[in-house]
Amino acid sequence: MKKILSIIVFLTVLFATVNAQIATFNKKEKKAYKKAEKYNKKGTYDEAIAIFEPVLLAHKTESEVWDVALTYYYNKSRIFGNLSFTITTSGGDDGGLADVLRDIMNKPGLVYYDALRRCMLMCGDNLMAQIYARNHFVDKLYPVDTSISPAAKKQFNKAEDAFVKGSYSQAAEYYRAALDIEPEYYKATMYLGDALYHLGKYGKAIEYYSLAATQNPYLLEPQKYLTDAFIGQKSYDDAYDACIDGIMRFPDANMFDKLKFINSELNFNFNRHWMSRNYEINTIKGKHEAIADPVWGVYRDALEEIKSFCDTTGVIIKENTLTKSKYLEEYSWEQLLSKNRSADEFAFAREMQEKGFLDCYVLISLFHVDLYSQQQHLVKNNPDKVKQYLKMLRS
């Protein structure tokens, strides 16, 4: 439930920041934005997108402008009710026809998720893109509460109603009632923690967030809120450990913001060293156009060189003479750095490469949802190295 309230607050702040951003638009851009908004309200989203796209391109590293564009893309995707169509054929090879048809039927959703991906490359602080991308691409891999009894759901729904009304004590009672019926009820466990958090009972909230984190070791939310609870009781060393565990689950901007705050309370400066990137992430299954930019063209070309040695996620599993790296993304950056030695924007990446932490930099600090499988392989096989790297970002 804290997540729901956080999103409401986020959208309220978002509205204010977007309007603040409009003040920086030139006269032509303001006119285009107002016109796009009219089309958006009328439900003609293609027109809204087409009119606003030049404004977005002129401000493509500005998070607030992306929020406007993502709203239009999202509204268009909802025309089909966010349905995903599966098309199969019989009788052997179809010459790729099924893939073509599937792309056509799913196009509004695919275009929206492509926009999320592009936003995350341009804006490291855009929470909307990261929340929705994680929900679609990652959280669905770990379904929760798939067989909860009607009796437990009834108590849970009562708790939800009470929580929305701000009756946190009553909500906590109903969440506990749901857990009495279904002790492994993940959402009831998480949201009981939320109710206790809002009552200022941080110690008890920590117990339930910790339990939820154990129940689902791959989901970010329990670790995120566990971090908040430790911050609430000013236990910053514990908050640091909880935050690091959260980043290892899914290193989104919000967790890095928390880590920066915790480090400041521990008398450290912290720099994630994120950088904006105007290119698509190399993926084994990706369909990429050639890049005219000679700098990032090197990055893209690396995919063809190494992909035959990788599994379907981009983990390098076959012996080769090209690299000692274990990841497609790291190899792509090795090639990028070797061909662009004079570029100042890559100074930190080159420093990490020299220290043997390039994999951590490109998969943790520069994390993107398309790198999730590689990032998870890294944290599972080298957790201490990742933790060491995150401490190196202190000063």
mmCIF file of C-alpha atoms in Angstrom:
data_model
loop_
_atom_site.group_PDB
_atom_site.id
_atom_site.type_symbol
_atom_site.label_atom_id
_atom_site.label_comp_id
_atom_site.label_asym_id
_atom_site.label_seq_id
_atom_site.Cartn_x
_atom_site.Cartn_y
_atom_site.Cartn_z
ATOM 1 C CA MET A 1 0.000 0.000 0.000
ATOM 2 C CA LYS A 2 2.876 2.352 0.661
ATOM 3 C CA LYS A 3 3.703 1.798 -2.991
ATOM 4 C CA ILE A 4 0.245 3.020 -4.030
ATOM 5 C CA LEU A 5 0.553 6.145 -1.913
ATOM 6 C CA SER A 6 4.082 6.727 -3.194
ATOM 7 C CA ILE A 7 2.871 6.592 -6.791
ATOM 8 C CA ILE A 8 0.086 9.085 -5.983
ATOM 9 C CA VAL A 9 2.623 11.456 -4.441
ATOM 10 C CA PHE A 10 4.983 10.846 -7.359
ATOM 11 C CA LEU A 11 2.312 11.725 -9.926
ATOM 12 C CA THR A 12 1.421 14.874 -7.966
ATOM 13 C CA VAL A 13 5.061 15.958 -7.975
ATOM 14 C CA LEU A 14 5.324 14.915 -11.613
ATOM 15 C CA PHE A 15 2.496 17.262 -12.617
ATOM 16 C CA ALA A 16 4.255 20.147 -10.923
ATOM 17 C CA THR A 17 7.664 19.360 -12.432
ATOM 18 C CA VAL A 18 6.256 18.957 -15.945
ATOM 19 C CA ASN A 19 4.629 22.379 -15.726
ATOM 20 C CA ALA A 20 7.872 23.796 -14.395
ATOM 21 C CA GLN A 21 9.686 22.245 -17.347
ATOM 22 C CA ILE A 22 7.240 23.834 -19.805
ATOM 23 C CA ALA A 23 8.541 27.195 -18.677
ATOM 24 C CA THR A 24 11.866 26.259 -20.337
ATOM 25 C CA PHE A 25 10.216 25.411 -23.658
ATOM 26 C CA ASN A 26 10.511 27.988 -26.400
ATOM 27 C CA LYS A 27 7.364 29.515 -27.882
ATOM 28 C CA LYS A 28 7.069 26.883 -30.624
ATOM 29 C CA GLU A 29 7.551 24.025 -28.163
ATOM 30 C CA LYS A 30 4.924 25.390 -25.778
ATOM 31 C CA LYS A 31 2.467 25.596 -28.639
ATOM 32 C CA ALA A 32 3.235 22.021 -29.694
ATOM 33 C CA TYR A 33 2.814 20.754 -26.123
ATOM 34 C CA LYS A 34 -0.571 22.434 -25.703
ATOM 35 C CA LYS A 35 -1.724 21.025 -29.015
ATOM 36 C CA ALA A 36 -0.496 17.535 -28.104
ATOM 37 C CA GLU A 37 -2.359 17.732 -24.796
ATOM 38 C CA LYS A 38 -5.588 18.513 -26.630
ATOM 39 C CA TYR A 39 -5.164 15.463 -28.841
ATOM 40 C CA ASN A 40 -4.315 13.336 -25.815
ATOM 41 C CA LYS A 41 -7.519 14.398 -24.052
ATOM 42 C CA LYS A 42 -9.504 13.612 -27.199
ATOM 43 C CA GLY A 43 -7.999 10.113 -27.304
ATOM 44 C CA THR A 44 -6.157 10.625 -30.598
ATOM 45 C CA TYR A 45 -2.807 9.511 -29.242
ATOM 46 C CA ASP A 46 -0.966 9.076 -32.554
ATOM 47 C CA GLU A 47 -1.433 12.773 -33.232
ATOM 48 C CA ALA A 48 -0.326 13.689 -29.705
ATOM 49 C CA ILE A 49 2.825 11.605 -30.091
ATOM 50 C CA ALA A 50 3.641 12.940 -33.564
ATOM 51 C CA ILE A 51 3.265 16.569 -32.461
ATOM 52 C CA PHE A 52 5.241 16.147 -29.233
ATOM 53 C CA GLU A 53 8.073 14.018 -30.674
ATOM 54 C CA PRO A 54 10.146 17.011 -31.943
ATOM 55 C CA VAL A 55 9.881 18.580 -28.486
ATOM 56 C CA LEU A 56 11.061 15.327 -26.922
ATOM 57 C CA LEU A 57 14.015 15.094 -29.308
ATOM 58 C CA ALA A 58 15.054 18.614 -28.337
ATOM 59 C CA HIS A 59 14.911 17.713 -24.618
ATOM 60 C CA LYS A 60 15.725 13.999 -24.739
ATOM 61 C CA THR A 61 17.854 13.976 -21.583
ATOM 62 C CA GLU A 62 15.173 15.710 -19.482
ATOM 63 C CA SER A 63 13.094 13.344 -17.380
ATOM 64 C CA GLU A 64 10.018 15.552 -17.068
ATOM 65 C CA VAL A 65 9.650 15.823 -20.839
ATOM 66 C CA TRP A 66 9.881 12.055 -21.171
ATOM 67 C CA ASP A 67 7.092 11.712 -18.613
ATOM 68 C CA VAL A 68 4.774 13.589 -20.957
ATOM 69 C CA ALA A 69 5.732 11.453 -23.949
ATOM 70 C CA LEU A 70 5.441 8.207 -21.965
ATOM 71 C CA THR A 71 1.911 9.181 -20.942
ATOM 72 C CA TYR A 72 0.900 9.449 -24.599
ATOM 73 C CA TYR A 73 2.547 6.116 -25.477
ATOM 74 C CA TYR A 74 0.905 4.438 -22.501
ATOM 75 C CA ASN A 75 -2.545 5.786 -23.328
ATOM 76 C CA LYS A 76 -2.196 4.471 -26.869
ATOM 77 C CA SER A 77 -1.183 1.013 -25.612
ATOM 78 C CA ARG A 78 -4.344 0.888 -23.476
ATOM 79 C CA ILE A 79 -6.572 0.986 -26.573
ATOM 80 C CA PHE A 80 -6.023 -2.759 -26.797
ATOM 81 C CA GLY A 81 -6.420 -3.230 -23.063
ATOM 82 C CA ASN A 82 -2.723 -4.091 -22.708
ATOM 83 C CA LEU A 83 -3.458 -7.478 -24.232
ATOM 84 C CA SER A 84 -0.602 -9.524 -25.606
ATOM 85 C CA PHE A 85 -1.439 -11.662 -28.611
ATOM 86 C CA THR A 86 0.180 -15.070 -29.155
ATOM 87 C CA ILE A 87 0.172 -16.430 -32.695
ATOM 88 C CA THR A 88 1.308 -19.922 -33.615
ATOM 89 C CA THR A 89 1.389 -21.814 -36.866
ATOM 90 C CA SER A 90 1.405 -25.476 -37.806
ATOM 91 C CA GLY A 91 3.148 -27.328 -40.567
ATOM 92 C CA GLY A 92 6.755 -26.357 -40.017
ATOM 93 C CA ASP A 93 8.667 -23.193 -40.944
ATOM 94 C CA ASP A 94 6.414 -20.206 -41.594
ATOM 95 C CA GLY A 95 9.169 -17.984 -42.921
ATOM 96 C CA GLY A 96 8.833 -15.651 -39.948
ATOM 97 C CA LEU A 97 5.176 -14.863 -40.665
ATOM 98 C CA ALA A 98 4.082 -15.624 -37.101
ATOM 99 C CA ASP A 99 6.660 -13.172 -35.729
ATOM 100 C CA VAL A 100 5.479 -10.470 -38.131
ATOM 101 C CA LEU A 101 1.816 -10.964 -37.229
ATOM 102 C CA ARG A 102 2.582 -11.046 -33.514
ATOM 103 C CA ASP A 103 4.522 -7.776 -33.772
ATOM 104 C CA ILE A 104 1.627 -6.132 -35.627
ATOM 105 C CA MET A 105 -0.970 -7.234 -33.077
ATOM 106 C CA ASN A 106 1.209 -6.267 -30.123
ATOM 107 C CA LYS A 107 2.544 -3.057 -31.676
ATOM 108 C CA PRO A 108 0.974 -0.437 -29.328
ATOM 109 C CA GLY A 109 2.420 -2.206 -26.292
ATOM 110 C CA LEU A 110 5.756 -2.852 -27.994
ATOM 111 C CA VAL A 111 6.086 0.817 -28.951
ATOM 112 C CA TYR A 112 5.333 1.845 -25.368
ATOM 113 C CA TYR A 113 7.919 -0.496 -23.880
ATOM 114 C CA ASP A 114 10.446 0.602 -26.463
ATOM 115 C CA ALA A 115 9.821 4.181 -25.305
ATOM 116 C CA LEU A 116 10.448 3.087 -21.703
ATOM 117 C CA ARG A 117 13.751 1.565 -22.782
ATOM 118 C CA ARG A 118 14.826 4.702 -24.632
ATOM 119 C CA CYS A 119 13.862 6.862 -21.686
ATOM 120 C CA MET A 120 15.992 4.785 -19.305
ATOM 121 C CA LEU A 121 19.021 5.307 -21.553
ATOM 122 C CA MET A 122 18.508 9.061 -21.663
ATOM 123 C CA CYS A 123 17.380 9.748 -18.070
ATOM 124 C CA GLY A 124 18.895 7.877 -15.162
ATOM 125 C CA ASP A 125 16.454 9.499 -12.734
ATOM 126 C CA ASN A 126 13.171 8.723 -14.519
ATOM 127 C CA LEU A 127 11.176 6.666 -12.029
ATOM 128 C CA MET A 128 8.096 6.178 -14.204
ATOM 129 C CA ALA A 129 10.033 4.292 -16.886
ATOM 130 C CA GLN A 130 11.911 2.162 -14.378
ATOM 131 C CA ILE A 131 8.831 1.222 -12.324
ATOM 132 C CA TYR A 132 6.747 0.202 -15.329
ATOM 133 C CA ALA A 133 9.608 -1.589 -17.080
ATOM 134 C CA ARG A 134 10.431 -3.582 -13.947
ATOM 135 C CA ASN A 135 6.778 -4.452 -13.420
ATOM 136 C CA HIS A 136 6.461 -5.752 -16.977
ATOM 137 C CA PHE A 137 9.823 -7.359 -17.651
ATOM 138 C CA VAL A 138 11.004 -8.541 -14.230
ATOM 139 C CA ASP A 139 8.295 -8.836 -11.570
ATOM 140 C CA LYS A 140 6.201 -11.072 -13.819
ATOM 141 C CA LEU A 141 9.016 -13.624 -13.677
ATOM 142 C CA TYR A 142 8.279 -14.113 -9.983
ATOM 143 C CA PRO A 143 4.502 -14.498 -9.506
ATOM 144 C CA VAL A 144 3.214 -14.227 -5.941
ATOM 145 C CA ASP A 145 0.102 -15.354 -4.062
ATOM 146 C CA THR A 146 -1.167 -17.598 -6.857
ATOM 147 C CA SER A 147 -3.402 -19.772 -4.655
ATOM 148 C CA ILE A 148 -4.778 -17.641 -1.817
ATOM 149 C CA SER A 149 -8.055 -18.767 -0.247
ATOM 150 C CA PRO A 150 -11.207 -16.605 -0.583
ATOM 151 C CA ALA A 151 -11.361 -16.210 3.196
ATOM 152 C CA ALA A 152 -7.849 -14.729 3.339
ATOM 153 C CA LYS A 153 -8.561 -12.458 0.365
ATOM 154 C CA LYS A 154 -11.674 -11.172 2.124
ATOM 155 C CA GLN A 155 -9.631 -10.108 5.152
ATOM 156 C CA PHE A 156 -6.971 -8.635 2.874
ATOM 157 C CA ASN A 157 -9.538 -6.536 0.987
ATOM 158 C CA LYS A 158 -10.891 -5.212 4.282
ATOM 159 C CA ALA A 159 -7.347 -4.239 5.191
ATOM 160 C CA GLU A 160 -6.911 -2.449 1.896
ATOM 161 C CA ASP A 161 -10.068 -0.408 2.440
ATOM 162 C CA ALA A 162 -8.980 0.557 5.938
ATOM 163 C CA PHE A 163 -5.489 1.494 4.743
ATOM 164 C CA VAL A 164 -6.803 3.778 2.005
ATOM 165 C CA LYS A 165 -8.889 5.569 4.654
ATOM 166 C CA GLY A 166 -5.793 6.045 6.811
ATOM 167 C CA SER A 167 -7.004 3.606 9.485
ATOM 168 C CA TYR A 168 -3.631 1.922 9.819
ATOM 169 C CA SER A 169 -4.305 0.151 13.124
ATOM 170 C CA GLN A 170 -7.461 -1.421 11.760
ATOM 171 C CA ALA A 171 -5.681 -2.296 8.527
ATOM 172 C CA ALA A 172 -2.961 -4.044 10.494
ATOM 173 C CA GLU A 173 -5.596 -6.150 12.289
ATOM 174 C CA TYR A 174 -7.125 -7.277 8.986
ATOM 175 C CA TYR A 175 -3.716 -8.037 7.436
ATOM 176 C CA ARG A 176 -2.924 -10.182 10.488
ATOM 177 C CA ALA A 177 -6.267 -11.932 10.096
ATOM 178 C CA ALA A 178 -5.375 -12.733 6.494
ATOM 179 C CA LEU A 179 -2.013 -14.103 7.626
ATOM 180 C CA ASP A 180 -3.694 -16.250 10.283
ATOM 181 C CA ILE A 181 -5.497 -17.986 7.430
ATOM 182 C CA GLU A 182 -2.606 -17.936 4.904
ATOM 183 C CA PRO A 183 0.758 -17.559 6.720
ATOM 184 C CA GLU A 184 2.663 -17.377 3.400
ATOM 185 C CA TYR A 185 0.489 -14.575 1.996
ATOM 186 C CA TYR A 186 3.208 -12.331 0.546
ATOM 187 C CA LYS A 187 1.150 -9.178 -0.038
ATOM 188 C CA ALA A 188 -0.469 -9.391 3.391
ATOM 189 C CA THR A 189 3.000 -9.687 4.917
ATOM 190 C CA MET A 190 4.328 -6.724 2.913
ATOM 191 C CA TYR A 191 1.345 -4.490 3.541
ATOM 192 C CA LEU A 192 1.216 -5.308 7.239
ATOM 193 C CA GLY A 193 4.738 -3.902 7.259
ATOM 194 C CA ASP A 194 3.383 -0.815 5.487
ATOM 195 C CA ALA A 195 0.625 -0.317 8.061
ATOM 196 C CA LEU A 196 3.115 -0.605 10.909
ATOM 197 C CA TYR A 197 5.505 1.750 9.113
ATOM 198 C CA HIS A 198 2.774 4.385 8.886
ATOM 199 C CA LEU A 199 2.107 3.935 12.596
ATOM 200 C CA GLY A 200 5.764 4.732 13.242
ATOM 201 C CA LYS A 201 6.428 1.202 14.491
ATOM 202 C CA TYR A 202 9.592 0.799 12.465
ATOM 203 C CA GLY A 203 10.952 -2.150 14.417
ATOM 204 C CA LYS A 204 7.817 -4.238 13.811
ATOM 205 C CA ALA A 205 7.650 -3.083 10.195
ATOM 206 C CA ILE A 206 11.215 -4.328 9.746
ATOM 207 C CA GLU A 207 10.156 -7.791 10.920
ATOM 208 C CA TYR A 208 7.483 -8.084 8.235
ATOM 209 C CA TYR A 209 9.505 -6.485 5.459
ATOM 210 C CA SER A 210 12.332 -8.895 6.279
ATOM 211 C CA LEU A 211 9.931 -11.831 6.131
ATOM 212 C CA ALA A 212 8.559 -10.651 2.779
ATOM 213 C CA ALA A 213 12.115 -10.247 1.469
ATOM 214 C CA THR A 214 12.824 -13.861 2.458
ATOM 215 C CA GLN A 215 9.609 -15.089 0.847
ATOM 216 C CA ASN A 216 10.535 -13.431 -2.460
ATOM 217 C CA PRO A 217 14.304 -12.969 -2.719
ATOM 218 C CA TYR A 218 14.157 -11.538 -6.258
ATOM 219 C CA LEU A 219 11.548 -8.785 -5.838
ATOM 220 C CA LEU A 220 12.709 -5.261 -5.070
ATOM 221 C CA GLU A 221 9.774 -3.866 -3.051
ATOM 222 C CA PRO A 222 10.356 -5.579 0.315
ATOM 223 C CA GLN A 223 14.031 -4.617 0.287
ATOM 224 C CA LYS A 224 13.175 -1.051 -0.731
ATOM 225 C CA TYR A 225 10.725 -0.617 2.138
ATOM 226 C CA LEU A 226 13.019 -2.414 4.558
ATOM 227 C CA THR A 227 15.590 0.247 3.708
ATOM 228 C CA ASP A 228 13.002 2.963 4.424
ATOM 229 C CA ALA A 229 12.162 1.429 7.808
ATOM 230 C CA PHE A 230 15.812 1.322 8.863
ATOM 231 C CA ILE A 231 16.162 4.953 7.757
ATOM 232 C CA GLY A 232 13.029 5.759 9.778
ATOM 233 C CA GLN A 233 14.682 4.554 12.975
ATOM 234 C CA LYS A 234 18.023 6.098 11.944
ATOM 235 C CA SER A 235 19.775 2.715 11.777
ATOM 236 C CA TYR A 236 21.963 3.786 8.865
ATOM 237 C CA ASP A 237 24.402 0.867 8.893
ATOM 238 C CA ASP A 238 21.481 -1.545 8.635
ATOM 239 C CA ALA A 239 19.853 0.701 6.051
ATOM 240 C CA TYR A 240 23.059 0.576 4.012
ATOM 241 C CA ASP A 241 23.096 -3.234 3.992
ATOM 242 C CA ALA A 242 19.384 -3.404 3.111
ATOM 243 C CA CYS A 243 19.841 -0.879 0.319
ATOM 244 C CA ILE A 244 22.788 -2.775 -1.146
ATOM 245 C CA ASP A 245 20.714 -5.962 -1.161
ATOM 246 C CA GLY A 246 17.950 -4.046 -2.944
ATOM 247 C CA ILE A 247 20.345 -2.757 -5.590
ATOM 248 C CA MET A 248 21.535 -6.295 -6.162
ATOM 249 C CA ARG A 249 17.915 -7.324 -6.786
ATOM 250 C CA PHE A 250 17.174 -4.474 -9.177
ATOM 251 C CA PRO A 251 19.421 -1.385 -9.270
ATOM 252 C CA ASP A 252 16.919 1.336 -10.080
ATOM 253 C CA ALA A 253 17.382 5.070 -9.607
ATOM 254 C CA ASN A 254 15.291 5.191 -6.446
ATOM 255 C CA MET A 255 17.586 2.725 -4.679
ATOM 256 C CA PHE A 256 20.649 4.706 -5.722
ATOM 257 C CA ASP A 257 18.992 7.851 -4.355
ATOM 258 C CA LYS A 258 18.473 6.056 -1.044
ATOM 259 C CA LEU A 259 22.067 4.840 -1.064
ATOM 260 C CA LYS A 260 23.330 8.375 -1.656
ATOM 261 C CA PHE A 261 21.286 9.654 1.301
ATOM 262 C CA ILE A 262 22.448 6.820 3.590
ATOM 263 C CA ASN A 263 26.060 7.428 2.655
ATOM 264 C CA SER A 264 25.656 11.116 3.469
ATOM 265 C CA GLU A 265 24.342 10.166 6.923
ATOM 266 C CA LEU A 266 27.432 7.972 7.316
ATOM 267 C CA ASN A 267 29.628 10.947 6.292
ATOM 268 C CA PHE A 268 30.444 9.747 2.792
ATOM 269 C CA ASN A 269 29.890 11.308 -0.602
ATOM 270 C CA PHE A 270 28.495 8.941 -3.222
ATOM 271 C CA ASN A 271 28.592 9.079 -7.013
ATOM 272 C CA ARG A 272 26.912 6.414 -9.126
ATOM 273 C CA HIS A 273 28.740 7.653 -12.261
ATOM 274 C CA TRP A 274 25.696 7.168 -14.467
ATOM 275 C CA MET A 275 25.872 8.549 -18.006
ATOM 276 C CA SER A 276 23.277 9.215 -20.694
ATOM 277 C CA ARG A 277 23.574 6.911 -23.724
ATOM 278 C CA ASN A 278 22.066 7.517 -27.137
ATOM 279 C CA TYR A 279 22.009 3.904 -28.354
ATOM 280 C CA GLU A 280 20.061 0.682 -27.949
ATOM 281 C CA ILE A 281 21.395 -1.973 -25.589
ATOM 282 C CA ASN A 282 23.061 -4.929 -27.295
ATOM 283 C CA THR A 283 20.857 -7.996 -26.862
ATOM 284 C CA ILE A 284 21.104 -11.432 -28.453
ATOM 285 C CA LYS A 285 17.545 -11.262 -29.790
ATOM 286 C CA GLY A 286 17.545 -7.561 -30.566
ATOM 287 C CA LYS A 287 16.842 -6.238 -34.039
ATOM 288 C CA HIS A 288 19.083 -3.198 -34.339
ATOM 289 C CA GLU A 289 19.678 -0.670 -37.046
ATOM 290 C CA ALA A 290 23.216 0.386 -37.846
ATOM 291 C CA ILE A 291 24.501 3.364 -35.867
ATOM 292 C CA ALA A 292 26.056 6.213 -37.861
ATOM 293 C CA ASP A 293 27.868 7.489 -34.758
ATOM 294 C CA PRO A 294 31.369 5.941 -34.991
ATOM 295 C CA VAL A 295 31.709 5.881 -31.198
ATOM 296 C CA TRP A 296 28.607 3.829 -30.446
ATOM 297 C CA GLY A 297 28.858 1.975 -33.735
ATOM 298 C CA VAL A 298 31.820 0.147 -32.203
ATOM 299 C CA TYR A 299 29.608 -0.890 -29.305
ATOM 300 C CA ARG A 300 26.936 -2.203 -31.660
ATOM 301 C CA ASP A 301 29.408 -4.090 -33.884
ATOM 302 C CA ALA A 302 30.668 -6.002 -30.854
ATOM 303 C CA LEU A 303 27.380 -7.918 -30.755
ATOM 304 C CA GLU A 304 28.108 -9.719 -34.023
ATOM 305 C CA GLU A 305 31.608 -10.582 -32.863
ATOM 306 C CA ILE A 306 30.645 -12.235 -29.581
ATOM 307 C CA LYS A 307 27.040 -13.412 -29.776
ATOM 308 C CA SER A 308 27.869 -16.922 -31.016
ATOM 309 C CA PHE A 309 29.719 -17.491 -27.727
ATOM 310 C CA CYS A 310 26.792 -16.326 -25.559
ATOM 311 C CA ASP A 311 23.663 -17.958 -24.204
ATOM 312 C CA THR A 312 20.264 -16.417 -24.934
ATOM 313 C CA THR A 313 20.664 -13.850 -22.125
ATOM 314 C CA GLY A 314 24.072 -12.476 -23.089
ATOM 315 C CA VAL A 315 26.183 -14.487 -20.649
ATOM 316 C CA ILE A 316 29.322 -15.713 -22.434
ATOM 317 C CA ILE A 317 29.403 -19.477 -21.947
ATOM 318 C CA LYS A 318 31.828 -20.696 -24.661
ATOM 319 C CA GLU A 319 35.591 -20.460 -24.639
ATOM 320 C CA ASN A 320 36.913 -17.878 -27.063
ATOM 321 C CA THR A 321 39.996 -15.816 -27.843
ATOM 322 C CA LEU A 322 38.143 -12.496 -27.915
ATOM 323 C CA THR A 323 37.689 -11.810 -24.208
ATOM 324 C CA LYS A 324 37.966 -13.138 -20.686
ATOM 325 C CA SER A 325 34.722 -11.391 -19.837
ATOM 326 C CA LYS A 326 31.574 -13.329 -18.989
ATOM 327 C CA TYR A 327 29.103 -10.788 -20.357
ATOM 328 C CA LEU A 328 28.011 -9.432 -23.717
ATOM 329 C CA GLU A 329 27.642 -5.956 -22.231
ATOM 330 C CA GLU A 330 31.135 -5.968 -20.752
ATOM 331 C CA TYR A 331 32.666 -7.145 -24.039
ATOM 332 C CA SER A 332 30.764 -4.440 -25.936
ATOM 333 C CA TRP A 333 32.266 -1.852 -23.596
ATOM 334 C CA GLU A 334 35.737 -3.368 -23.928
ATOM 335 C CA GLN A 335 35.531 -2.745 -27.667
ATOM 336 C CA LEU A 336 34.074 0.719 -27.136
ATOM 337 C CA LEU A 337 36.939 1.698 -24.830
ATOM 338 C CA SER A 338 39.658 0.184 -27.014
ATOM 339 C CA LYS A 339 38.549 2.231 -30.044
ATOM 340 C CA ASN A 340 37.799 5.495 -28.177
ATOM 341 C CA ARG A 341 40.725 6.013 -25.850
ATOM 342 C CA SER A 342 40.662 9.803 -26.005
ATOM 343 C CA ALA A 343 36.988 10.269 -25.117
ATOM 344 C CA ASP A 344 36.742 11.987 -21.715
ATOM 345 C CA GLU A 345 33.176 10.727 -21.167
ATOM 346 C CA PHE A 346 34.596 7.209 -20.723
ATOM 347 C CA ALA A 347 37.242 8.137 -18.138
ATOM 348 C CA PHE A 348 35.482 6.427 -15.230
ATOM 349 C CA ALA A 349 34.689 3.343 -17.314
ATOM 350 C CA ARG A 350 38.354 3.097 -18.266
ATOM 351 C CA GLU A 351 39.374 3.448 -14.608
ATOM 352 C CA MET A 352 37.018 0.615 -13.645
ATOM 353 C CA GLN A 353 38.359 -1.531 -16.475
ATOM 354 C CA GLU A 354 41.910 -1.041 -15.221
ATOM 355 C CA LYS A 355 40.821 -2.042 -11.700
ATOM 356 C CA GLY A 356 38.899 -5.103 -12.926
ATOM 357 C CA PHE A 357 35.423 -3.702 -12.189
ATOM 358 C CA LEU A 358 34.123 -2.871 -15.668
ATOM 359 C CA ASP A 359 31.498 -5.606 -15.337
ATOM 360 C CA CYS A 360 30.160 -3.967 -12.162
ATOM 361 C CA TYR A 361 30.123 -0.506 -13.702
ATOM 362 C CA VAL A 362 28.205 -1.431 -16.855
ATOM 363 C CA LEU A 363 25.786 -3.852 -15.156
ATOM 364 C CA ILE A 364 25.189 -2.005 -11.867
ATOM 365 C CA SER A 365 25.807 1.745 -12.270
ATOM 366 C CA LEU A 366 24.660 1.729 -15.913
ATOM 367 C CA PHE A 367 21.956 -0.864 -15.378
ATOM 368 C CA HIS A 368 19.149 -1.103 -17.928
ATOM 369 C CA VAL A 369 16.224 -3.525 -17.817
ATOM 370 C CA ASP A 370 17.532 -5.369 -20.904
ATOM 371 C CA LEU A 371 20.654 -6.222 -18.892
ATOM 372 C CA TYR A 372 18.703 -7.870 -16.075
ATOM 373 C CA SER A 373 19.796 -11.479 -16.748
ATOM 374 C CA GLN A 374 23.455 -10.491 -16.984
ATOM 375 C CA GLN A 375 23.181 -8.340 -13.859
ATOM 376 C CA GLN A 376 21.598 -11.196 -11.932
ATOM 377 C CA HIS A 377 24.315 -13.599 -13.058
ATOM 378 C CA LEU A 378 26.932 -11.140 -11.792
ATOM 379 C CA VAL A 379 25.369 -10.600 -8.351
ATOM 380 C CA LYS A 380 24.704 -14.314 -7.821
ATOM 381 C CA ASN A 381 28.216 -15.384 -8.763
ATOM 382 C CA ASN A 382 30.195 -12.411 -7.433
ATOM 383 C CA PRO A 383 28.170 -10.743 -4.659
ATOM 384 C CA ASP A 384 31.237 -9.670 -2.681
ATOM 385 C CA LYS A 385 32.749 -8.036 -5.760
ATOM 386 C CA VAL A 386 29.553 -6.053 -6.345
ATOM 387 C CA LYS A 387 29.497 -4.919 -2.713
ATOM 388 C CA GLN A 388 33.159 -3.927 -2.959
ATOM 389 C CA TYR A 389 32.409 -1.940 -6.105
ATOM 390 C CA LEU A 390 29.555 -0.043 -4.447
ATOM 391 C CA LYS A 391 31.889 0.933 -1.610
ATOM 392 C CA MET A 392 34.390 2.185 -4.207
ATOM 393 C CA LEU A 393 31.777 4.743 -5.296
ATOM 394 C CA ARG A 394 32.127 6.433 -1.908
ATOM 395 C CA SER A 395 34.500 9.289 -1.272
#
